[in-house]
Amino acid sequence: MGEQDPTGGRKTAKRGKSAAPKQTSARTPASKTASKTAGKTADKAASRTAGKTAGQKTAAGTTGTRTTAKTSPAQKAPTAKPTKPPRKPAHAEVVTEKGTVPVVNVAPAKTVASKPPGNESRTTLVRRARRINRELAEVYPYAHPELDFENPFQLIVATVLSAQTTDLRVNQTTPGLFARYPTPEDLAAANPEEVEEILRPTGFFRAKTKSVIGLSKALVEDFGGEVPGRLEDLVKLPGVGRKTAFVVLGNAFGRPGITVDTHFQRLVRRWQWTAETDPDKIEAAVGSLFPKSDWTMLSHHVIFHGRRICHARKPACGACPIAPLCPAYGEGETDPEKARKLLKYEKGGLPGQRLKPPQAYLDAGGIPAPPLRAG
């Protein structure tokens, strides 16, 4: 038997109940359960207290919206993430009807305008641009490259020579050049002074002589005397840029390309097809408006129109067949009679630029250009 408590049995029993947890040293399952229950109760109480505090703060700062008791400080409204700067694409990009498409073989980090200039929607711009091209195709059904050539070698040399001069002057000069140097091997081995004398009428004849001789040597050494049919190969040749490469690809190999010369740049900006000034960006922007199969003939239509009607200094607006579609109408002469006097080449009853033009051009009333020093 145990010892009796001097203070009485009831007090001993009560003290025994309250002191029981302290006297238990071993961690029994029952004690674990009690501990977990007590911990959860404390956590819930703390959570409710924090929730009420947060709810009171939220209600004070809003228009009557209360936060529930379960809202914790960690569940605050997300802060706006800082916007990232626009990426720089590896290639120029064009915006088509299907989205943004990279354009290869264009200088890196160049981007064309994603929106058409003015208040015109992109869909409206595409429709207007394609309608202009259709109208020009009816006006110039005989549009063609205005350089005389019989093979890719003659075309690439003639295109290099056309810089800073007219196609007419080149066409009057190349017959003598090709009669004396008919192949890349012949021109590569030519005496520079003799070539300079032949090319003198084209202007910048020393630089052009260096280019065509260097071009011929590269064709012989790197391509077996043949003009390559790939853009990446053509632009490596001396004196050959993207414009020249696309002239050769489109007209000697039948591969679509846009020729961005001075006439093309002027007209597409007047028509507000693009606001770009860089030739590579113009090429990409305009190319996105048309199917690839249209690119070569589109170039001919635009260049023909720029040489005959839509001139740089005084466009013949009053005689322009696409005047209703042109945002720049009125920049030139609008009187029909006065405008007709400004027309050039076959539109004005004058000779064209080729000595040997295509038969379709002759059938349409075109007049061949005179030989060098004729008349």
Coordinates of C-alpha atoms in Angstrom, one line a residue:
M1 CA 0.0 0.0 0.0
G2 CA 1.1 3.6 -0.7
E3 CA 1.5 6.4 1.8
Q4 CA -1.6 8.5 2.5
D5 CA -1.7 12.2 1.6
P6 CA -1.8 14.3 4.8
T7 CA -4.1 16.9 3.1
G8 CA -6.9 14.5 2.1
G9 CA -7.7 12.1 -0.7
R10 CA -9.7 14.5 -2.9
K11 CA -6.8 17.0 -3.3
T12 CA -4.5 14.2 -4.0
A13 CA -6.7 13.0 -6.8
K14 CA -7.1 16.4 -8.4
R15 CA -3.4 17.1 -8.2
G16 CA -2.8 13.7 -9.7
K17 CA -4.8 14.6 -12.8
S18 CA -3.2 17.9 -13.5
A19 CA 0.3 16.6 -12.9
A20 CA -0.1 13.5 -15.0
P21 CA 1.4 14.9 -18.2
K22 CA 4.5 16.1 -16.3
Q23 CA 5.0 12.7 -14.6
T24 CA 4.9 10.9 -18.0
S25 CA 8.3 10.7 -19.4
A26 CA 7.8 8.0 -22.0
R27 CA 6.4 9.1 -25.4
T28 CA 3.4 6.8 -25.8
P29 CA 1.0 6.9 -28.8
A30 CA -1.6 8.6 -26.7
S31 CA 0.8 11.4 -25.8
K32 CA 1.8 11.9 -29.4
T33 CA -1.8 12.3 -30.4
A34 CA -2.5 14.8 -27.7
S35 CA 0.6 16.8 -28.6
K36 CA -0.4 16.9 -32.3
T37 CA -4.0 17.9 -31.4
A38 CA -2.7 20.7 -29.2
G39 CA -0.3 21.9 -31.9
K40 CA -3.0 21.9 -34.6
T41 CA -5.3 23.8 -32.2
A42 CA -2.6 26.4 -31.7
D43 CA -1.9 26.7 -35.4
K44 CA -5.6 27.2 -36.2
A45 CA -5.9 29.9 -33.5
A46 CA -2.8 31.7 -34.8
S47 CA -4.1 31.4 -38.4
R48 CA -7.5 32.8 -37.4
T49 CA -5.9 35.7 -35.6
A50 CA -3.7 36.5 -38.5
G51 CA -6.6 36.1 -40.9
K52 CA -8.8 38.5 -39.0
T53 CA -6.0 41.1 -38.8
A54 CA -5.4 40.8 -42.5
G55 CA -9.1 41.0 -43.2
Q56 CA -9.5 44.1 -41.2
K57 CA -6.6 45.8 -43.0
T58 CA -7.9 44.7 -46.4
A59 CA -11.4 46.0 -45.6
A60 CA -10.0 49.3 -44.5
G61 CA -8.2 49.8 -47.8
T62 CA -11.0 48.6 -50.2
T63 CA -14.5 49.5 -51.0
G64 CA -16.2 47.1 -48.7
T65 CA -14.6 43.9 -49.9
R66 CA -13.7 41.6 -47.0
T67 CA -11.0 39.0 -47.0
T68 CA -11.9 35.6 -45.6
A69 CA -10.4 34.3 -42.4
K70 CA -8.3 31.8 -44.3
T71 CA -6.4 34.6 -46.2
S72 CA -2.8 34.8 -45.1
P73 CA -0.2 37.5 -45.5
A74 CA 1.5 35.4 -48.2
Q75 CA -1.6 35.5 -50.3
K76 CA -1.4 39.2 -51.2
A77 CA -2.3 40.4 -54.7
P78 CA 0.5 39.6 -57.1
T79 CA 2.6 42.5 -58.1
A80 CA 3.0 43.4 -61.9
K81 CA 6.1 41.8 -63.4
P82 CA 8.5 44.2 -65.1
T83 CA 8.1 44.0 -68.9
K84 CA 11.0 42.6 -70.8
P85 CA 12.6 44.6 -73.6
P86 CA 11.7 43.5 -77.1
R87 CA 13.9 40.7 -78.4
K88 CA 16.3 41.4 -81.2
P89 CA 15.7 38.8 -83.9
A90 CA 18.6 36.9 -85.6
H91 CA 17.1 37.8 -88.9
A92 CA 14.8 40.4 -90.3
E93 CA 11.2 39.5 -89.8
V94 CA 8.0 40.1 -91.8
V95 CA 4.5 40.0 -90.6
T96 CA 2.3 37.8 -92.7
E97 CA -1.3 36.7 -92.4
K98 CA 0.0 33.6 -90.5
G99 CA 2.2 35.6 -88.1
T100 CA 5.8 36.7 -87.8
V101 CA 8.2 34.9 -90.2
P102 CA 12.0 35.2 -90.1
V103 CA 13.7 36.2 -93.4
V104 CA 17.0 34.5 -93.9
N105 CA 20.0 36.0 -95.6
V106 CA 19.2 39.5 -94.3
A107 CA 21.5 41.4 -92.1
P108 CA 21.0 40.4 -88.4
A109 CA 18.9 42.4 -86.0
K110 CA 16.9 44.3 -88.6
T111 CA 13.2 44.3 -88.3
V112 CA 10.6 45.6 -90.8
A113 CA 7.6 47.7 -89.7
S114 CA 5.0 45.4 -88.3
K115 CA 2.2 47.8 -89.1
P116 CA 1.3 49.6 -92.4
P117 CA 1.9 53.3 -92.4
G118 CA -1.1 55.6 -91.9
N119 CA -4.5 54.4 -90.7
E120 CA -4.8 51.5 -93.2
S121 CA -5.2 48.0 -91.8
R122 CA -2.8 45.4 -92.9
T123 CA -5.6 43.5 -94.7
T124 CA -6.5 46.6 -96.6
L125 CA -2.9 47.3 -97.4
V126 CA -2.4 43.8 -98.8
R127 CA -5.5 44.0 -101.0
R128 CA -4.5 47.5 -102.3
A129 CA -0.9 46.4 -103.1
R130 CA -2.0 43.4 -105.0
R131 CA -4.6 45.3 -106.9
I132 CA -1.9 47.8 -107.9
N133 CA 0.3 45.0 -109.2
R134 CA -2.6 43.5 -111.2
E135 CA -3.3 46.9 -112.7
L136 CA 0.3 47.4 -113.7
A137 CA 0.4 43.9 -115.2
E138 CA -2.4 45.0 -117.6
V139 CA -0.5 48.3 -118.4
Y140 CA 2.8 46.5 -118.9
P141 CA 2.1 43.0 -120.1
Y142 CA 5.5 43.0 -121.8
A143 CA 7.5 44.1 -118.7
H144 CA 11.0 42.5 -118.8
P145 CA 14.5 43.1 -117.5
E146 CA 15.8 46.1 -119.6
L147 CA 19.3 44.8 -119.9
D148 CA 20.4 42.9 -123.0
F149 CA 21.8 39.5 -122.3
E150 CA 22.0 36.0 -123.7
N151 CA 23.3 34.0 -120.7
P152 CA 23.8 34.4 -117.0
F153 CA 27.4 35.7 -117.4
Q154 CA 26.3 38.5 -119.6
L155 CA 23.4 39.4 -117.3
I156 CA 25.6 39.6 -114.1
V157 CA 28.2 41.7 -115.8
A158 CA 25.6 44.0 -117.3
T159 CA 23.9 44.4 -114.0
V160 CA 27.2 45.3 -112.3
L161 CA 27.8 47.9 -115.0
S162 CA 24.3 49.4 -114.6
A163 CA 25.2 51.1 -111.3
Q164 CA 25.1 54.9 -111.5
T165 CA 24.0 54.9 -115.2
T166 CA 21.1 53.9 -117.3
D167 CA 20.3 50.4 -118.8
L168 CA 20.3 52.1 -122.2
R169 CA 23.9 53.2 -121.8
V170 CA 24.9 49.7 -120.6
N171 CA 23.1 48.0 -123.5
Q172 CA 25.0 50.3 -125.9
T173 CA 28.3 49.4 -124.3
T174 CA 28.1 45.6 -123.6
P175 CA 28.0 44.4 -127.3
G176 CA 31.6 45.6 -127.8
L177 CA 32.7 44.1 -124.4
F178 CA 31.2 40.7 -125.0
A179 CA 32.4 40.6 -128.6
R180 CA 36.0 40.8 -127.3
Y181 CA 35.6 38.9 -124.0
P182 CA 32.8 36.4 -124.5
T183 CA 33.5 34.1 -121.5
P184 CA 34.6 34.6 -117.8
E185 CA 38.0 33.1 -118.7
D186 CA 38.5 35.8 -121.4
L187 CA 37.5 38.7 -119.2
A188 CA 39.5 37.3 -116.2
A189 CA 42.7 37.5 -118.4
A190 CA 41.9 40.9 -120.0
N191 CA 44.2 43.9 -119.9
P192 CA 42.5 46.3 -117.5
E193 CA 43.4 49.4 -119.6
E194 CA 41.6 47.9 -122.6
V195 CA 38.5 47.1 -120.6
E196 CA 38.5 50.6 -119.1
E197 CA 38.4 52.1 -122.5
I198 CA 35.4 50.0 -123.5
L199 CA 33.5 50.8 -120.3
R200 CA 34.3 54.5 -120.2
P201 CA 30.8 55.5 -121.5
T202 CA 29.1 53.9 -118.4
G203 CA 30.9 56.1 -115.9
F204 CA 33.1 55.1 -113.0
F205 CA 34.8 52.9 -115.5
R206 CA 37.9 52.2 -113.5
A207 CA 36.0 50.8 -110.5
K208 CA 33.7 48.9 -112.8
T209 CA 36.6 47.4 -114.7
K210 CA 38.1 46.2 -111.4
S211 CA 34.7 44.7 -110.5
V212 CA 34.0 42.8 -113.7
I213 CA 37.6 41.4 -114.0
G214 CA 37.5 40.4 -110.3
L215 CA 34.1 38.9 -110.8
S216 CA 35.3 36.9 -113.8
K217 CA 38.3 35.6 -111.9
A218 CA 36.1 34.5 -109.0
L219 CA 33.8 32.6 -111.4
V220 CA 36.8 30.8 -113.0
E221 CA 38.6 30.0 -109.7
D222 CA 35.6 29.2 -107.5
F223 CA 32.8 28.1 -109.7
G224 CA 34.4 26.5 -112.8
G225 CA 33.6 29.5 -115.0
E226 CA 29.8 29.2 -114.3
V227 CA 27.6 31.7 -112.7
P228 CA 26.2 30.1 -109.5
G229 CA 22.4 29.9 -109.0
R230 CA 22.4 30.5 -105.2
L231 CA 22.0 33.8 -103.4
E232 CA 24.7 33.0 -100.8
D233 CA 27.2 32.3 -103.6
L234 CA 26.3 35.3 -105.8
V235 CA 26.7 37.9 -103.0
K236 CA 30.3 36.7 -102.4
L237 CA 31.4 37.8 -105.9
P238 CA 33.1 41.2 -106.3
G239 CA 30.7 44.0 -107.1
V240 CA 27.6 41.8 -106.5
G241 CA 25.0 42.7 -103.9
R242 CA 21.5 41.5 -103.1
K243 CA 20.0 43.6 -105.9
T244 CA 22.3 42.3 -108.6
A245 CA 21.9 38.7 -107.2
F246 CA 18.1 38.9 -107.4
V247 CA 18.2 40.2 -110.9
V248 CA 20.3 37.2 -112.0
L249 CA 18.3 34.7 -110.0
G250 CA 14.9 35.9 -111.2
N251 CA 15.8 36.4 -114.9
A252 CA 18.5 33.9 -115.6
F253 CA 17.5 31.1 -113.3
G254 CA 13.8 31.6 -112.9
R255 CA 14.0 31.9 -109.1
P256 CA 11.8 34.5 -107.4
G257 CA 13.4 37.6 -106.1
I258 CA 12.6 41.3 -105.5
T259 CA 14.9 43.9 -107.1
V260 CA 15.1 47.0 -104.9
D261 CA 16.6 49.6 -107.1
T262 CA 16.0 53.4 -106.8
H263 CA 12.7 53.2 -108.8
F264 CA 11.4 50.4 -106.6
Q265 CA 12.3 52.2 -103.4
R266 CA 10.7 55.5 -104.5
L267 CA 7.4 53.9 -105.7
V268 CA 6.7 51.6 -102.8
R269 CA 7.2 54.5 -100.4
R270 CA 4.8 56.7 -102.4
W271 CA 2.3 53.9 -102.4
Q272 CA 2.8 53.5 -98.6
W273 CA 3.6 49.8 -98.9
T274 CA 6.3 50.5 -96.3
A275 CA 7.9 53.4 -94.5
E276 CA 11.4 51.7 -94.5
T277 CA 14.4 53.2 -96.2
D278 CA 16.9 50.4 -95.9
P279 CA 16.8 48.2 -99.1
D280 CA 17.0 45.0 -97.1
K281 CA 14.0 46.0 -95.0
I282 CA 12.1 47.2 -98.0
E283 CA 12.7 43.9 -99.7
A284 CA 11.4 42.0 -96.6
A285 CA 8.4 44.3 -96.0
V286 CA 7.2 44.3 -99.6
G287 CA 7.9 40.6 -100.0
S288 CA 5.4 39.9 -97.2
L289 CA 2.6 41.5 -99.1
F290 CA 2.8 39.2 -102.1
P291 CA 3.1 35.5 -102.9
K292 CA 6.7 34.5 -103.6
S293 CA 5.8 33.5 -107.1
D294 CA 4.9 37.2 -107.9
W295 CA 8.2 38.7 -106.7
T296 CA 10.2 38.8 -110.0
M297 CA 7.4 40.2 -112.2
L298 CA 6.3 42.6 -109.4
S299 CA 9.8 44.1 -109.6
H300 CA 9.5 44.5 -113.4
H301 CA 6.0 46.1 -113.1
V302 CA 7.1 48.6 -110.5
I303 CA 10.4 49.5 -112.2
F304 CA 8.7 49.9 -115.6
H305 CA 6.1 52.2 -114.0
G306 CA 8.8 54.3 -112.3
R307 CA 10.8 54.8 -115.5
R308 CA 7.8 55.7 -117.7
I309 CA 5.2 57.5 -115.6
C310 CA 5.9 57.8 -111.8
H311 CA 9.2 59.8 -112.2
A312 CA 11.3 61.0 -109.3
R313 CA 11.1 64.7 -109.9
K314 CA 7.8 65.2 -111.7
P315 CA 5.5 62.2 -111.8
A316 CA 2.8 62.2 -114.5
C317 CA -0.2 61.8 -112.1
G318 CA -2.7 62.9 -114.7
A319 CA -1.7 60.0 -117.0
C320 CA -1.3 57.4 -114.2
P321 CA -3.5 54.3 -114.6
I322 CA -3.4 53.6 -110.8
A323 CA -4.1 57.1 -109.6
P324 CA -7.3 56.1 -107.7
L325 CA -5.1 53.7 -105.6
C326 CA -2.2 56.0 -105.0
P327 CA -2.0 57.9 -101.7
A328 CA 0.6 60.3 -103.3
Y329 CA -1.7 61.4 -106.1
G330 CA -1.2 65.1 -106.7
E331 CA 2.6 65.2 -106.1
G332 CA 3.1 65.6 -109.8
E333 CA 1.2 67.1 -112.8
T334 CA -2.5 66.2 -112.6
D335 CA -3.6 67.9 -115.9
P336 CA -4.1 64.9 -118.3
E337 CA -2.7 66.8 -121.4
K338 CA 0.3 68.1 -119.6
A339 CA 0.9 64.8 -117.9
R340 CA 1.0 62.9 -121.2
K341 CA 3.9 65.1 -122.3
L342 CA 5.9 63.8 -119.4
L343 CA 5.7 60.1 -120.4
K344 CA 8.9 58.4 -121.4
Y345 CA 9.9 55.4 -123.5
E346 CA 7.2 53.6 -125.4
K347 CA 4.5 55.4 -123.4
G348 CA 5.7 58.7 -124.9
G349 CA 6.4 57.2 -128.3
L350 CA 10.1 57.1 -127.6
P351 CA 12.7 54.3 -128.0
G352 CA 13.1 51.8 -125.2
Q353 CA 16.3 50.8 -123.5
R354 CA 17.1 47.5 -125.1
L355 CA 18.8 47.1 -128.5
K356 CA 17.3 43.5 -128.7
P357 CA 14.1 43.7 -126.7
P358 CA 11.7 40.7 -126.4
Q359 CA 9.2 40.1 -129.2
A360 CA 6.3 40.8 -126.9
Y361 CA 7.6 44.3 -126.4
L362 CA 8.0 44.9 -130.1
D363 CA 4.5 43.6 -130.7
A364 CA 3.1 46.1 -128.2
G365 CA 4.6 49.0 -130.1
G366 CA 7.9 49.3 -128.3
I367 CA 10.9 50.7 -130.2
P368 CA 14.4 49.3 -129.9
A369 CA 17.1 51.6 -128.5
P370 CA 19.8 52.9 -131.0
P371 CA 23.3 51.5 -130.9
L372 CA 26.1 53.4 -129.3
R373 CA 27.0 56.7 -131.1
A374 CA 24.2 56.1 -133.6
G375 CA 22.7 59.2 -135.2

